Structures are given as C-alpha cells and as structure tokens.
Short mmCIF file of N, CA and C in Angstrom, two decimals:
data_model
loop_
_atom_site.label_atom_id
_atom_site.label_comp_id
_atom_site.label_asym_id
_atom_site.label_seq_id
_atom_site.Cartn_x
_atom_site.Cartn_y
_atom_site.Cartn_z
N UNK C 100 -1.44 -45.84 1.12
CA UNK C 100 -2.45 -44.84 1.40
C UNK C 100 -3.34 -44.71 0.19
N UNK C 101 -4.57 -44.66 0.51
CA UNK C 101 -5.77 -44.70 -0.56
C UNK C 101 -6.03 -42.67 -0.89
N UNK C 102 -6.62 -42.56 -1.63
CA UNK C 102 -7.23 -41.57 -2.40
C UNK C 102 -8.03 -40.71 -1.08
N UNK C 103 -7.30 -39.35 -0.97
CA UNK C 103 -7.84 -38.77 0.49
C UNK C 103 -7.86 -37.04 -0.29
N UNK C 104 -8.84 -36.16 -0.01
CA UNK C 104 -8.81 -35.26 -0.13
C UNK C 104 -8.26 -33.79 0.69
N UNK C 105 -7.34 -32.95 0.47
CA UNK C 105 -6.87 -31.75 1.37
C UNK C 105 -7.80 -30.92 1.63
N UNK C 106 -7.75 -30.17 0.90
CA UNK C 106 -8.30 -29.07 0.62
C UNK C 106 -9.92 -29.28 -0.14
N UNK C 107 -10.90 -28.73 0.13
CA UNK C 107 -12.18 -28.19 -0.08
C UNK C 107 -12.89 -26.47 -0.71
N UNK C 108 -13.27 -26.26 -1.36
CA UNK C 108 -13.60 -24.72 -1.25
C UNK C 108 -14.93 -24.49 -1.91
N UNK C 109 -15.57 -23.41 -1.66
CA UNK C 109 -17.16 -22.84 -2.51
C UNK C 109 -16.11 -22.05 -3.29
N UNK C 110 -16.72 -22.31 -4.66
CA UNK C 110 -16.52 -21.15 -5.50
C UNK C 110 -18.05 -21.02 -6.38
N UNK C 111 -17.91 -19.84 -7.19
CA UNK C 111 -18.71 -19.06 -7.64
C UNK C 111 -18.83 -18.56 -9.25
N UNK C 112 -19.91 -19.01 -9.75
CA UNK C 112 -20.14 -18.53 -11.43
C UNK C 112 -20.28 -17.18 -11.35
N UNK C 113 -20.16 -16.85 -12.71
CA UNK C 113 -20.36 -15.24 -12.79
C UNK C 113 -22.50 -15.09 -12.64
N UNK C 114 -22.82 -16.19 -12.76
CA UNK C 114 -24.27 -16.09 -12.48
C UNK C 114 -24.71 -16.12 -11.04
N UNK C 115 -23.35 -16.64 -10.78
CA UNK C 115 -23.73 -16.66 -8.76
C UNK C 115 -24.21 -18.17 -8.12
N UNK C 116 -23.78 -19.55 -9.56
CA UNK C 116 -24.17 -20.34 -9.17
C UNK C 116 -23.04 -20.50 -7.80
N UNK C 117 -23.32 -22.07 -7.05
CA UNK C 117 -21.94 -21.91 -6.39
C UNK C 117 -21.82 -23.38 -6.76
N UNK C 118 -20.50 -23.95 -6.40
CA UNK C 118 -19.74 -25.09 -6.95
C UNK C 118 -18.50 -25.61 -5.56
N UNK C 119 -18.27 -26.62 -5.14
CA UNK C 119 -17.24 -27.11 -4.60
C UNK C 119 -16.19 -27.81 -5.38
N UNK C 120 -15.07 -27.36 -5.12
CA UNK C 120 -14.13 -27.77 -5.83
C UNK C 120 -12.94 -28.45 -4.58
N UNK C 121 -12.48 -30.08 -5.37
CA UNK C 121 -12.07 -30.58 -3.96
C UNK C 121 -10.68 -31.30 -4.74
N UNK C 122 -9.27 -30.77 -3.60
CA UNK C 122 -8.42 -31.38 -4.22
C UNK C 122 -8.20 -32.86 -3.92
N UNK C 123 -7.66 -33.94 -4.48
CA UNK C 123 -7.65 -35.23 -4.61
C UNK C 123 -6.00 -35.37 -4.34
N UNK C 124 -5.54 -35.79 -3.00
CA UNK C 124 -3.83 -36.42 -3.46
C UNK C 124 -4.05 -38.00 -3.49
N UNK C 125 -3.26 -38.16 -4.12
CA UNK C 125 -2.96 -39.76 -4.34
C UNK C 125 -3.79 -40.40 -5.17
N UNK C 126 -4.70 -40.07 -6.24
CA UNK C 126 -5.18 -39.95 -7.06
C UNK C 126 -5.14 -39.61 -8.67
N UNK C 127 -3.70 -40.78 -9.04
CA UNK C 127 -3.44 -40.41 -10.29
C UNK C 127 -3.66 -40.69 -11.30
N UNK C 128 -5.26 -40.38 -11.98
CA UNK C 128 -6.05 -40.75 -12.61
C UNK C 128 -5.20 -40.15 -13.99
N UNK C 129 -4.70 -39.26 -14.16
CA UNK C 129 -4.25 -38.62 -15.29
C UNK C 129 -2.94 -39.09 -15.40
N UNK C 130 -2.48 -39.82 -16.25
CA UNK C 130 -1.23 -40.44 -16.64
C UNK C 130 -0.05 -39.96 -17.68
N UNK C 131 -0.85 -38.89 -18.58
CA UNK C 131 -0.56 -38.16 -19.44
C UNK C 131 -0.26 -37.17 -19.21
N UNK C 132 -0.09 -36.48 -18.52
CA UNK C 132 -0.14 -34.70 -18.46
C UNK C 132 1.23 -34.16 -18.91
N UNK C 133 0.44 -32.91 -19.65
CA UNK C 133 2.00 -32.07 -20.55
C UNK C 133 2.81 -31.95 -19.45
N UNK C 134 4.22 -31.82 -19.59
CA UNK C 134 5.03 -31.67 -18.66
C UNK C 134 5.77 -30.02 -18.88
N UNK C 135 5.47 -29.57 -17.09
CA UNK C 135 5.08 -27.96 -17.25
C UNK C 135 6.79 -27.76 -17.69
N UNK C 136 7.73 -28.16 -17.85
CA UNK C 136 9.13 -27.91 -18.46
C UNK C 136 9.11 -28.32 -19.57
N UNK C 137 8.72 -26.80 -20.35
CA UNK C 137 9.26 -26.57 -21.89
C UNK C 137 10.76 -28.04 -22.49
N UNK C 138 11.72 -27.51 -21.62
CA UNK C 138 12.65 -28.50 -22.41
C UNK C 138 12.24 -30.28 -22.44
N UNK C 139 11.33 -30.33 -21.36
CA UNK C 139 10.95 -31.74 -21.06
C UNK C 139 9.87 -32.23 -21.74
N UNK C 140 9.82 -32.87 -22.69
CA UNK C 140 8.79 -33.28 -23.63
C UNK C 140 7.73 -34.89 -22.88
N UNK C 141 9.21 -35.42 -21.99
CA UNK C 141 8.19 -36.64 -20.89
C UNK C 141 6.84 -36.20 -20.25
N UNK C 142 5.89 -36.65 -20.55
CA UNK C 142 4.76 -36.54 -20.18
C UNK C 142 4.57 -36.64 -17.98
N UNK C 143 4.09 -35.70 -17.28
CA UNK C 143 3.95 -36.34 -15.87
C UNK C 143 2.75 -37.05 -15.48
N UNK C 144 2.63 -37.78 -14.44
CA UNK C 144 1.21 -38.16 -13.77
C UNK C 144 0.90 -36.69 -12.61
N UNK C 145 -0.37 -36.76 -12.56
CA UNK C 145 -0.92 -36.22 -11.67
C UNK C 145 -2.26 -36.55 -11.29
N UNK C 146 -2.32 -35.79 -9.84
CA UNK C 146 -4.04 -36.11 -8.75
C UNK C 146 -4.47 -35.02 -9.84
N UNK C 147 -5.65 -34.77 -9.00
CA UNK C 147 -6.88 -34.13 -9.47
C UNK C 147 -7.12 -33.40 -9.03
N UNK C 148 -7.93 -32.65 -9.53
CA UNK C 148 -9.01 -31.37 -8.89
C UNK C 148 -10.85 -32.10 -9.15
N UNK C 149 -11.44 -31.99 -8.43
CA UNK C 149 -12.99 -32.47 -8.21
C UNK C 149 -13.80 -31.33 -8.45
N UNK C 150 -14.56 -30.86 -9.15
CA UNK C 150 -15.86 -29.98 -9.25
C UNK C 150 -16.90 -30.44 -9.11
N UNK C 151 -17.52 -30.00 -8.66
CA UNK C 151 -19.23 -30.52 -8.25
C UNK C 151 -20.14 -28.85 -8.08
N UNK C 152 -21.67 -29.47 -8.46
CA UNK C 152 -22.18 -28.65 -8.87
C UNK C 152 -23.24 -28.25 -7.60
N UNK C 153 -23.49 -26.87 -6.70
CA UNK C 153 -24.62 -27.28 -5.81
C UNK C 153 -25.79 -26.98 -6.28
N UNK C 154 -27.12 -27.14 -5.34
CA UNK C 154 -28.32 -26.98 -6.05
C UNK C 154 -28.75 -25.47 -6.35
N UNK C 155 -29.00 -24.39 -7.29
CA UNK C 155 -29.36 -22.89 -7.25
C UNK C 155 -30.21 -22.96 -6.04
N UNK C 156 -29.30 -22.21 -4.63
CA UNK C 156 -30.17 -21.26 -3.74
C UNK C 156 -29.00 -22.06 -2.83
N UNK C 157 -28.88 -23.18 -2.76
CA UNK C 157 -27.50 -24.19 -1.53
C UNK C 157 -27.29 -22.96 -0.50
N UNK C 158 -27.52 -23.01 0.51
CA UNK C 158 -27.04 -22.63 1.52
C UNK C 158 -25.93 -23.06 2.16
N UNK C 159 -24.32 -22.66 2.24
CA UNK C 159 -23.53 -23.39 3.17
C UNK C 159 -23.58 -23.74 4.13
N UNK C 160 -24.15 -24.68 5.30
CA UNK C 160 -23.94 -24.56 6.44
C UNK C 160 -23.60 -25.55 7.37
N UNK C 161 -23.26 -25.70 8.48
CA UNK C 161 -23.10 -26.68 9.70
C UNK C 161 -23.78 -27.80 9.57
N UNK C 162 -23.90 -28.97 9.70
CA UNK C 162 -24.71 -30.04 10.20
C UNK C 162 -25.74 -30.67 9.15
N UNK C 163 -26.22 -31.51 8.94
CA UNK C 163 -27.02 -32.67 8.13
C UNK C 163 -27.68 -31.67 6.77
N UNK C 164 -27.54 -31.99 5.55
CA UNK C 164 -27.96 -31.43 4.52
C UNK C 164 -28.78 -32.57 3.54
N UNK C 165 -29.98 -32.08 2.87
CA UNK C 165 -30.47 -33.10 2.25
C UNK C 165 -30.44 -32.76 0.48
N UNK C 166 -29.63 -31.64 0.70
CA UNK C 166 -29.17 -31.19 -0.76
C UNK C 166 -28.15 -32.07 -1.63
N UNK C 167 -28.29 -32.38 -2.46
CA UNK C 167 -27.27 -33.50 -3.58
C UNK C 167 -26.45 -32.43 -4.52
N UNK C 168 -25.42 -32.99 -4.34
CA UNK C 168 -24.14 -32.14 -5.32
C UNK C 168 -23.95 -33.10 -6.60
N UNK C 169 -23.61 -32.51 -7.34
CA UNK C 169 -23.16 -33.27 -8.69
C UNK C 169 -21.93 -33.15 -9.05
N UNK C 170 -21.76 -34.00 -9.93
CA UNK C 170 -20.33 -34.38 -10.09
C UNK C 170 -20.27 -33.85 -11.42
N UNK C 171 -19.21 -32.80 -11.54
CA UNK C 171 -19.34 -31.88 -12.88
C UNK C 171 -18.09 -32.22 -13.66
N UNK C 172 -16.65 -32.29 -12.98
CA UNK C 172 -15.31 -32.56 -13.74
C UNK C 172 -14.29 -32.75 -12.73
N UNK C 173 -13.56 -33.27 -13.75
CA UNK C 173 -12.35 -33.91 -12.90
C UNK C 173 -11.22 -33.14 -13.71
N UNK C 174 -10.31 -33.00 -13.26
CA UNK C 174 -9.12 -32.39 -13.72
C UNK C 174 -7.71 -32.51 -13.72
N UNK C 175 -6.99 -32.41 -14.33
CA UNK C 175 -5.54 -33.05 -13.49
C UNK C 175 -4.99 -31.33 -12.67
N UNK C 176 -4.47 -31.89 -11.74
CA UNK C 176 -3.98 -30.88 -10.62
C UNK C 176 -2.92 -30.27 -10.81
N UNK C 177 -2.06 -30.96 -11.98
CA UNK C 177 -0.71 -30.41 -12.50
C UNK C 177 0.17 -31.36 -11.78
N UNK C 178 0.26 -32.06 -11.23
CA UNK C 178 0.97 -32.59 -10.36
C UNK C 178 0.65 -33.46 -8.79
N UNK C 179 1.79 -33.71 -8.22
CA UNK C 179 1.68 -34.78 -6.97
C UNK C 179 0.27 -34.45 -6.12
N UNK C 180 0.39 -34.64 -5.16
CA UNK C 180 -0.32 -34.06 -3.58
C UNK C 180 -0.70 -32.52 -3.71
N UNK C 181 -1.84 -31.82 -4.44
CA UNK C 181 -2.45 -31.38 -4.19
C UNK C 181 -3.02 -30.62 -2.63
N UNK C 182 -1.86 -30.19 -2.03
CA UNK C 182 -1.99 -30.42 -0.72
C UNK C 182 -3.20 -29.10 -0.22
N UNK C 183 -2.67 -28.21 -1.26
CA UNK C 183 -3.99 -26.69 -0.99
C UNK C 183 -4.00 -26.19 -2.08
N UNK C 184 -4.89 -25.63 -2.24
CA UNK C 184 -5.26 -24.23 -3.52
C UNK C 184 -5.58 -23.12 -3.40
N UNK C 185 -5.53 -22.14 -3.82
CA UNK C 185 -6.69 -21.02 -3.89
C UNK C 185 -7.16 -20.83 -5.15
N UNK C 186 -8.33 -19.99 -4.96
CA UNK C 186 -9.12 -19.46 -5.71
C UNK C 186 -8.95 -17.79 -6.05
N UNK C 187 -8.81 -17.24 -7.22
CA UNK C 187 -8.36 -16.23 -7.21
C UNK C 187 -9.62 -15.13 -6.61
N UNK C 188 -9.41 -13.83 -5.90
CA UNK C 188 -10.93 -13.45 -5.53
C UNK C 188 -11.77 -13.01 -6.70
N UNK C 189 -11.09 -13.13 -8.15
CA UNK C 189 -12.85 -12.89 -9.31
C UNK C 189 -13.23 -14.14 -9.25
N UNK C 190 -12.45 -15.25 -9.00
CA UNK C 190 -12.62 -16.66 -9.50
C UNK C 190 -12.29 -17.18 -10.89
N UNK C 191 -11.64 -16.15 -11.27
CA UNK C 191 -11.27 -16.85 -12.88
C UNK C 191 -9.53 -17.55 -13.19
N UNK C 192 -8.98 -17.78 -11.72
CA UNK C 192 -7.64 -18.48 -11.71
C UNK C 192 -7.82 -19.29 -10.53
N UNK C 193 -6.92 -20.89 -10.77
CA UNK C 193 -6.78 -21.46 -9.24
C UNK C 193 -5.82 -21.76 -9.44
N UNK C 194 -4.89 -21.52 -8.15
CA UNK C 194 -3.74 -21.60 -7.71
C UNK C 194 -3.56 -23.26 -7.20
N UNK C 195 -2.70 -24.38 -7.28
CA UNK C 195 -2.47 -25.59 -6.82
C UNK C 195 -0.86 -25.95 -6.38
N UNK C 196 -1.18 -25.74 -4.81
CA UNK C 196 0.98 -26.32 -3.92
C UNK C 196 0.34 -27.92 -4.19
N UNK C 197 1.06 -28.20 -5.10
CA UNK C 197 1.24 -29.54 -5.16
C UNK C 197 2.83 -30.20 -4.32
N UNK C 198 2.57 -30.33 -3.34
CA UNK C 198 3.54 -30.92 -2.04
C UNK C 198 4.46 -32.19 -2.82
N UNK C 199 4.08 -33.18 -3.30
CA UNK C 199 5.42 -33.96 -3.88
C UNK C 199 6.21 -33.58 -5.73
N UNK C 200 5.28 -32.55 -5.82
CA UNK C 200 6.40 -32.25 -7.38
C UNK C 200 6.76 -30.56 -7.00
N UNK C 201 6.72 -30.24 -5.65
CA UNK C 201 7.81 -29.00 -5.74
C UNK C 201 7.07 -28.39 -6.54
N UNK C 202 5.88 -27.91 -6.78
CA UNK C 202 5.72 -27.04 -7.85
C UNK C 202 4.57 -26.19 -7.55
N UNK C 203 4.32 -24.88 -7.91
CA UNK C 203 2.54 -24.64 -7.42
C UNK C 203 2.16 -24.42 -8.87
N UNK C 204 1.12 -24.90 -9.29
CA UNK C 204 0.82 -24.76 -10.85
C UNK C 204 -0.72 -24.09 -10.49
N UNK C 205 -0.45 -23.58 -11.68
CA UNK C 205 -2.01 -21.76 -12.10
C UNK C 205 -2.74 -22.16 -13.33
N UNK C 206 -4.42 -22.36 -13.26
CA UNK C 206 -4.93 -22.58 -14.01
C UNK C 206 -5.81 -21.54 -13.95
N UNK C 207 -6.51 -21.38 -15.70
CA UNK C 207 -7.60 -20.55 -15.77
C UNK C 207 -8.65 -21.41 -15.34
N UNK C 208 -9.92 -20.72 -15.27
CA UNK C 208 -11.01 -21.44 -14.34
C UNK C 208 -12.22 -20.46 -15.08
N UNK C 209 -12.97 -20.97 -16.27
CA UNK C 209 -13.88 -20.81 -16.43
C UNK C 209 -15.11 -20.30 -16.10
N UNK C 210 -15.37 -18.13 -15.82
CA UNK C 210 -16.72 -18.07 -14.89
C UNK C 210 -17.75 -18.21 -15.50
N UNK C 211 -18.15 -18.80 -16.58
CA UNK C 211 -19.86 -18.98 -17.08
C UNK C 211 -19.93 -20.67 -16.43
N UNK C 212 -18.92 -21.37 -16.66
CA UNK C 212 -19.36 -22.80 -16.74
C UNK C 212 -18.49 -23.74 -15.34
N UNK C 213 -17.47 -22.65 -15.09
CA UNK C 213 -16.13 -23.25 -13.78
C UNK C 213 -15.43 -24.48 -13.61
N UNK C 214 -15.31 -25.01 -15.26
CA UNK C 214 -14.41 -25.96 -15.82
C UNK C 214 -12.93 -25.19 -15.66
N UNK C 215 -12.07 -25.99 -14.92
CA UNK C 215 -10.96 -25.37 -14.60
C UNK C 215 -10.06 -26.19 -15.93
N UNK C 216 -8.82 -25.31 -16.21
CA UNK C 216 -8.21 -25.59 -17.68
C UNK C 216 -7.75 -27.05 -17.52
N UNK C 217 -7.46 -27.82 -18.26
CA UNK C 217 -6.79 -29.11 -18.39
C UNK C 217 -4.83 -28.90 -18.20
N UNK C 218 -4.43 -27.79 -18.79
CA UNK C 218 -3.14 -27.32 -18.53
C UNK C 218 -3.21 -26.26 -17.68
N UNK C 219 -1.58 -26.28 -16.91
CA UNK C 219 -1.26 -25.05 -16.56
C UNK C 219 -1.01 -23.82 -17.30
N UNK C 220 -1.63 -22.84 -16.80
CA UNK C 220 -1.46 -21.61 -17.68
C UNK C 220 0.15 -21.15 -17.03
N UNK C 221 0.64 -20.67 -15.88
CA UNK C 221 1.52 -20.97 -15.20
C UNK C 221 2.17 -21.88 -14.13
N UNK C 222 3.27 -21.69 -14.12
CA UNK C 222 3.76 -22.67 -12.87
C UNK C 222 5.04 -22.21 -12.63
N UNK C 223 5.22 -22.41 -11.33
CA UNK C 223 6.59 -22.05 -10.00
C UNK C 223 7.39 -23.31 -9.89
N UNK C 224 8.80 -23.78 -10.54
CA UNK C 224 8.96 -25.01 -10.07
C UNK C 224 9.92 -24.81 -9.02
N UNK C 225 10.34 -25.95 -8.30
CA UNK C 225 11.71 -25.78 -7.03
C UNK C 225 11.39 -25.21 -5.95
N UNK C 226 10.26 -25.86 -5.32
CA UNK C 226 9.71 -25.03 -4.19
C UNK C 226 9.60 -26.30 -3.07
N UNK C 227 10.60 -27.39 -3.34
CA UNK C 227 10.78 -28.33 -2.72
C UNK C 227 9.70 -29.15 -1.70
N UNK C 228 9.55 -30.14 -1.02
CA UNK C 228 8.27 -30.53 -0.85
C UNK C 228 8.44 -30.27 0.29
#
C-alpha cells in the first residue's frame, strides 16, 4: 500500500488565516523520531502531518476550485497510521490516534504561524490498534 491520506481539516491562525492540515499513513518520511518512552532512548519512525497554506479570503466549498494551496510543513505524526486527529477548539493543540503504534500523541500547534511541534508535548500509550 502506497502513501494515502485519513483525515483532512481547516484550521485557523490567530489572524484568521486558514490552513489545511492533512494526515499521511504510510508515509515514513521521518526515521528519527524521539521515542515518546522516557526509558526508551531507540529512536521510532513515523507518517506525517501535511500543512498547507490557503489563499487570504479561501472560501471552503463543494465542487471545482481555482484557488492554489501551498505547501507549508511536514511533520512527523508521532507515530504509525495517523488514522484521525483533532484540533483543539483555540487551535493551539493537535491531538493524533495513530492506529499501528497504540498511541494518541499531543502536539503544540503554533497560532501566529500553525507550524505544529516536531515532538510530542504529550502522549497516551496502550491503546492498542
């Protein structure tokens, strides 16, 4: 299986830009990532998180758009399959059920610029897949 995305969402700058943020499973561009167990110093792989930027004024809507998104950052997801996220409602945390490492990992999320953190700020492990 190739590189397929779950989950999709609008989120929002504190300026009111708006931004799509798209999770990536099977996508393990990040080979390095701290490993969220303190006693475990082994580094994990993980997918991604996708940010993209829309144009100031983007309207969300139904059917054919001639608006261009940009490609702002990539992120590691904390882990496997990325299967959903949320967005916290200020927007300054995202939540990630990553479906093959059992885990949901919590990042801060940036509202001037909506670079989401490179580490987990928290994480839930044993939540089986």
């Amino acid at each position: 299986m190739g590189n397929a995305p779950a989950e999709i969402s609008l989120a929002y700058l504190r300026n009111g830009a708006a931004q799509l943020i798209v999770s990536n499973r099977n996508a393990t561009f990040f080979k390095d990532v701290k490993n969220p167990d303190p006693a475990n110093s082994t580094a994990i792989v993980s997918d991604s998180l996708a940010t993209f930027s829309l144009p100031t004024g983007t309207k969300m809507a139904m059917g054919n758009s001639t608006q261009t998104i940009i490609p702002q950052a990539l992120t590691p997801a904390g882990g496997l399959f990325p299967r959903s996220f949320k967005i916290s409602p200020n927007g300054d945390v995202v939540a990630v059920g990553l479906q093959q490492s059992g885990r949901v990992a919590i990042f801060h999320r940036c509202m001037d610029t909506g670079m989401i953190g490179k580490e987990p700020v928290a994480s839930v492990e044993g939540l089986g897949e």
